[in-house]
Amino acid sequence: MKFGGSRDQEESDKWEIQLRKGCLELAILAALRGGKLYGLEILKRLESESDLIVSEGTVYPLLTRLKSLGLLRSEWVESDAGHPRKYYTLTAAGKERAAEMASIWERFSSSMSKLLAPHGKAK
Amino acid sequence: MGAILVQHEQVACPTREGKMMNLGSDAQHRIEAYLTRLRRCLRVLSDEDAREIVGELRSHITDKALATGEATTTGVDTALATLGSPEELASEYLTDALLARAEVSRSPARIIVSLFQWASLSLAGFFVLLASITGYLLGILIIVPTILKPFHPQNAGLWVSRGSDGDLAVSLRLGLGGGAVPVDARDVLGWWFVPVGMVVGCGLVMLTTRFALWCARQYRSSRALPPG
């Protein structure tokens, strides 16, 4: 019985991880909608505003991939700290993709909320 | 070698010296050692891509180390530990590059080359390479006799014969001269061997490509979150 319980927990943990992963690309594009940011700023924003705890070693390769897909553009900017930082901005295609993903997300989450609401009340 | 690499970076990030004022030379040394290892793992990427990646991570590590308030080796070590080993990090960049390249061309040769790079960095990559080589070889082994069948109809194909001990033996013959088909052997598919073999062989090659890309994607997403 105990075994079954921990297995359930494991399954829901796995599900949560998948869910978070699926949102990572949207989260990065959304974070950049406010303007240009460099890698560490994106990471901080994801942590503080989205509760998405992400591995640093994943965000940088993902940024490179989004750039090679033409969704992001990058530029090196000198910083006060004395070293250059790589800033990312959304390209037109990136903005389009972010808007598209956001509308899918909104549709999906509102329909899920509708589905989940009566169940929540019953409990 | 190290000196050449550092020289390269200086071109990408002309104000490296500014950062040196903030970080101790021990801390600097640790960052460069990490980046040199990373750069070595990324040598298959274009020079410009590798330079961009290394420059960006140098900037990240420096920022992180300075943010801890300890511009010392401790701050750098913490920053490096959260990034993971250079090999792990490089695996993520390489599997991404593999997937990106696959969007342009699905040529088995390119996939195998990319897999070799991945295999040199991780055990997962090694097993995917092994399975993919097996898949492609089997596919080719089936395709070759279908091509040779019209030239060696009496030899190439799928043959069934009863061995001297009465056992049923099935053999796939390439049709490249060599051993003669046993007298009692029967050509199972006849001319159907050409279309059937072509479909099965090409199917196997395509499936192997899909499998390799699926594995790369799985690997990529399995590392999206920090462990634990």
PDB file of N, CA, C and O in Angstrom, chain A residues 24 28 39 42-43 46 54-66 88, chain B residues 92-93 220 223-224:
ATOM      1  N   LEU A  24       8.455  25.858 -20.768  1.00  0.00           N
ATOM      2  CA  LEU A  24       9.709  26.615 -20.700  1.00  0.00           C
ATOM      3  C   LEU A  24       9.920  27.543 -21.896  1.00  0.00           C
ATOM      4  O   LEU A  24      10.281  28.707 -21.739  1.00  0.00           O
ATOM      5  N   ILE A  28      10.175  31.630 -21.737  1.00  0.00           N
ATOM      6  CA  ILE A  28      11.313  32.442 -22.193  1.00  0.00           C
ATOM      7  C   ILE A  28      10.846  33.508 -23.179  1.00  0.00           C
ATOM      8  O   ILE A  28      11.199  34.679 -23.071  1.00  0.00           O
ATOM      9  N   GLY A  39      20.923  36.437 -20.500  1.00  0.00           N
ATOM     10  CA  GLY A  39      20.610  35.125 -19.939  1.00  0.00           C
ATOM     11  C   GLY A  39      20.259  35.101 -18.456  1.00  0.00           C
ATOM     12  O   GLY A  39      19.225  34.558 -18.059  1.00  0.00           O
ATOM     13  N   ILE A  42      16.959  36.636 -17.674  1.00  0.00           N
ATOM     14  CA  ILE A  42      15.854  35.751 -18.071  1.00  0.00           C
ATOM     15  C   ILE A  42      15.651  34.698 -16.985  1.00  0.00           C
ATOM     16  O   ILE A  42      14.529  34.450 -16.541  1.00  0.00           O
ATOM     17  N   LEU A  43      16.765  34.103 -16.533  1.00  0.00           N
ATOM     18  CA  LEU A  43      16.686  33.089 -15.474  1.00  0.00           C
ATOM     19  C   LEU A  43      16.037  33.661 -14.219  1.00  0.00           C
ATOM     20  O   LEU A  43      15.163  33.032 -13.615  1.00  0.00           O
ATOM     21  N   LEU A  46      12.310  34.182 -14.721  1.00  0.00           N
ATOM     22  CA  LEU A  46      11.575  32.914 -14.695  1.00  0.00           C
ATOM     23  C   LEU A  46      11.396  32.464 -13.250  1.00  0.00           C
ATOM     24  O   LEU A  46      10.338  31.977 -12.867  1.00  0.00           O
ATOM     25  N   VAL A  54      14.181  26.332 -13.183  1.00  0.00           N
ATOM     26  CA  VAL A  54      14.821  25.704 -14.331  1.00  0.00           C
ATOM     27  C   VAL A  54      16.316  25.574 -14.119  1.00  0.00           C
ATOM     28  O   VAL A  54      16.918  26.342 -13.383  1.00  0.00           O
ATOM     29  N   SER A  55      16.876  24.604 -14.799  1.00  0.00           N
ATOM     30  CA  SER A  55      18.315  24.401 -14.696  1.00  0.00           C
ATOM     31  C   SER A  55      19.018  25.398 -15.610  1.00  0.00           C
ATOM     32  O   SER A  55      18.628  25.596 -16.759  1.00  0.00           O
ATOM     33  N   GLU A  56      20.049  26.024 -15.087  1.00  0.00           N
ATOM     34  CA  GLU A  56      20.777  27.032 -15.870  1.00  0.00           C
ATOM     35  C   GLU A  56      21.384  26.405 -17.112  1.00  0.00           C
ATOM     36  O   GLU A  56      21.420  27.001 -18.176  1.00  0.00           O
ATOM     37  N   GLY A  57      21.844  25.166 -16.939  1.00  0.00           N
ATOM     38  CA  GLY A  57      22.482  24.460 -18.041  1.00  0.00           C
ATOM     39  C   GLY A  57      21.505  24.130 -19.159  1.00  0.00           C
ATOM     40  O   GLY A  57      21.890  23.608 -20.190  1.00  0.00           O
ATOM     41  N   THR A  58      20.224  24.394 -18.962  1.00  0.00           N
ATOM     42  CA  THR A  58      19.239  24.119 -19.996  1.00  0.00           C
ATOM     43  C   THR A  58      18.814  25.387 -20.704  1.00  0.00           C
ATOM     44  O   THR A  58      18.579  25.391 -21.905  1.00  0.00           O
ATOM     45  N   VAL A  59      18.744  26.476 -19.930  1.00  0.00           N
ATOM     46  CA  VAL A  59      18.242  27.709 -20.515  1.00  0.00           C
ATOM     47  C   VAL A  59      19.185  28.239 -21.594  1.00  0.00           C
ATOM     48  O   VAL A  59      18.730  28.649 -22.669  1.00  0.00           O
ATOM     49  N   TYR A  60      20.504  28.162 -21.353  1.00  0.00           N
ATOM     50  CA  TYR A  60      21.427  28.698 -22.360  1.00  0.00           C
ATOM     51  C   TYR A  60      21.378  27.934 -23.692  1.00  0.00           C
ATOM     52  O   TYR A  60      21.274  28.561 -24.749  1.00  0.00           O
ATOM     53  N   PRO A  61      21.432  26.586 -23.662  1.00  0.00           N
ATOM     54  CA  PRO A  61      21.277  25.885 -24.952  1.00  0.00           C
ATOM     55  C   PRO A  61      19.928  26.188 -25.608  1.00  0.00           C
ATOM     56  O   PRO A  61      19.842  26.307 -26.833  1.00  0.00           O
ATOM     57  N   LEU A  62      18.880  26.345 -24.777  1.00  0.00           N
ATOM     58  CA  LEU A  62      17.557  26.622 -25.340  1.00  0.00           C
ATOM     59  C   LEU A  62      17.549  28.000 -26.016  1.00  0.00           C
ATOM     60  O   LEU A  62      16.971  28.165 -27.092  1.00  0.00           O
ATOM     61  N   LEU A  63      18.216  28.975 -25.381  1.00  0.00           N
ATOM     62  CA  LEU A  63      18.294  30.312 -25.990  1.00  0.00           C
ATOM     63  C   LEU A  63      19.009  30.226 -27.337  1.00  0.00           C
ATOM     64  O   LEU A  63      18.571  30.839 -28.319  1.00  0.00           O
ATOM     65  N   THR A  64      20.085  29.441 -27.385  1.00  0.00           N
ATOM     66  CA  THR A  64      20.822  29.269 -28.638  1.00  0.00           C
ATOM     67  C   THR A  64      19.921  28.649 -29.702  1.00  0.00           C
ATOM     68  O   THR A  64      19.934  29.027 -30.863  1.00  0.00           O
ATOM     69  N   ARG A  65      19.110  27.658 -29.254  1.00  0.00           N
ATOM     70  CA  ARG A  65      18.231  26.988 -30.215  1.00  0.00           C
ATOM     71  C   ARG A  65      17.150  27.948 -30.737  1.00  0.00           C
ATOM     72  O   ARG A  65      16.874  27.989 -31.931  1.00  0.00           O
ATOM     73  N   LEU A  66      16.551  28.714 -29.800  1.00  0.00           N
ATOM     74  CA  LEU A  66      15.506  29.652 -30.222  1.00  0.00           C
ATOM     75  C   LEU A  66      16.078  30.687 -31.190  1.00  0.00           C
ATOM     76  O   LEU A  66      15.404  31.135 -32.103  1.00  0.00           O
ATOM     77  N   TYR A  88      19.198  39.273 -25.555  1.00  0.00           N
ATOM     78  CA  TYR A  88      18.279  38.669 -26.527  1.00  0.00           C
ATOM     79  C   TYR A  88      17.049  39.539 -26.711  1.00  0.00           C
ATOM     80  O   TYR A  88      16.554  40.135 -25.742  1.00  0.00           O
TER      81      TYR A  88
ATOM     82  N   GLU B  92      24.081  19.031 -24.242  1.00  0.00           N
ATOM     83  CA  GLU B  92      22.816  19.705 -24.530  1.00  0.00           C
ATOM     84  C   GLU B  92      22.917  20.555 -25.788  1.00  0.00           C
ATOM     85  O   GLU B  92      22.020  20.561 -26.621  1.00  0.00           O
ATOM     86  N   TYR B  93      24.037  21.260 -25.920  1.00  0.00           N
ATOM     87  CA  TYR B  93      24.216  22.068 -27.132  1.00  0.00           C
ATOM     88  C   TYR B  93      24.294  21.171 -28.363  1.00  0.00           C
ATOM     89  O   TYR B  93      23.744  21.482 -29.406  1.00  0.00           O
ATOM     90  N   ARG B 220      17.234  15.717 -24.278  1.00  0.00           N
ATOM     91  CA  ARG B 220      17.156  17.165 -24.153  1.00  0.00           C
ATOM     92  C   ARG B 220      16.122  17.560 -23.108  1.00  0.00           C
ATOM     93  O   ARG B 220      16.389  18.394 -22.257  1.00  0.00           O
ATOM     94  N   ARG B 223      16.659  16.852 -19.305  1.00  0.00           N
ATOM     95  CA  ARG B 223      17.597  17.707 -18.580  1.00  0.00           C
ATOM     96  C   ARG B 223      17.091  19.136 -18.422  1.00  0.00           C
ATOM     97  O   ARG B 223      17.843  20.038 -18.102  1.00  0.00           O
ATOM     98  N   ALA B 224      15.797  19.318 -18.640  1.00  0.00           N
ATOM     99  CA  ALA B 224      15.261  20.680 -18.592  1.00  0.00           C
ATOM    100  C   ALA B 224      15.176  21.244 -17.185  1.00  0.00           C
ATOM    101  O   ALA B 224      15.141  22.443 -16.994  1.00  0.00           O
TER     102      ALA B 224
END
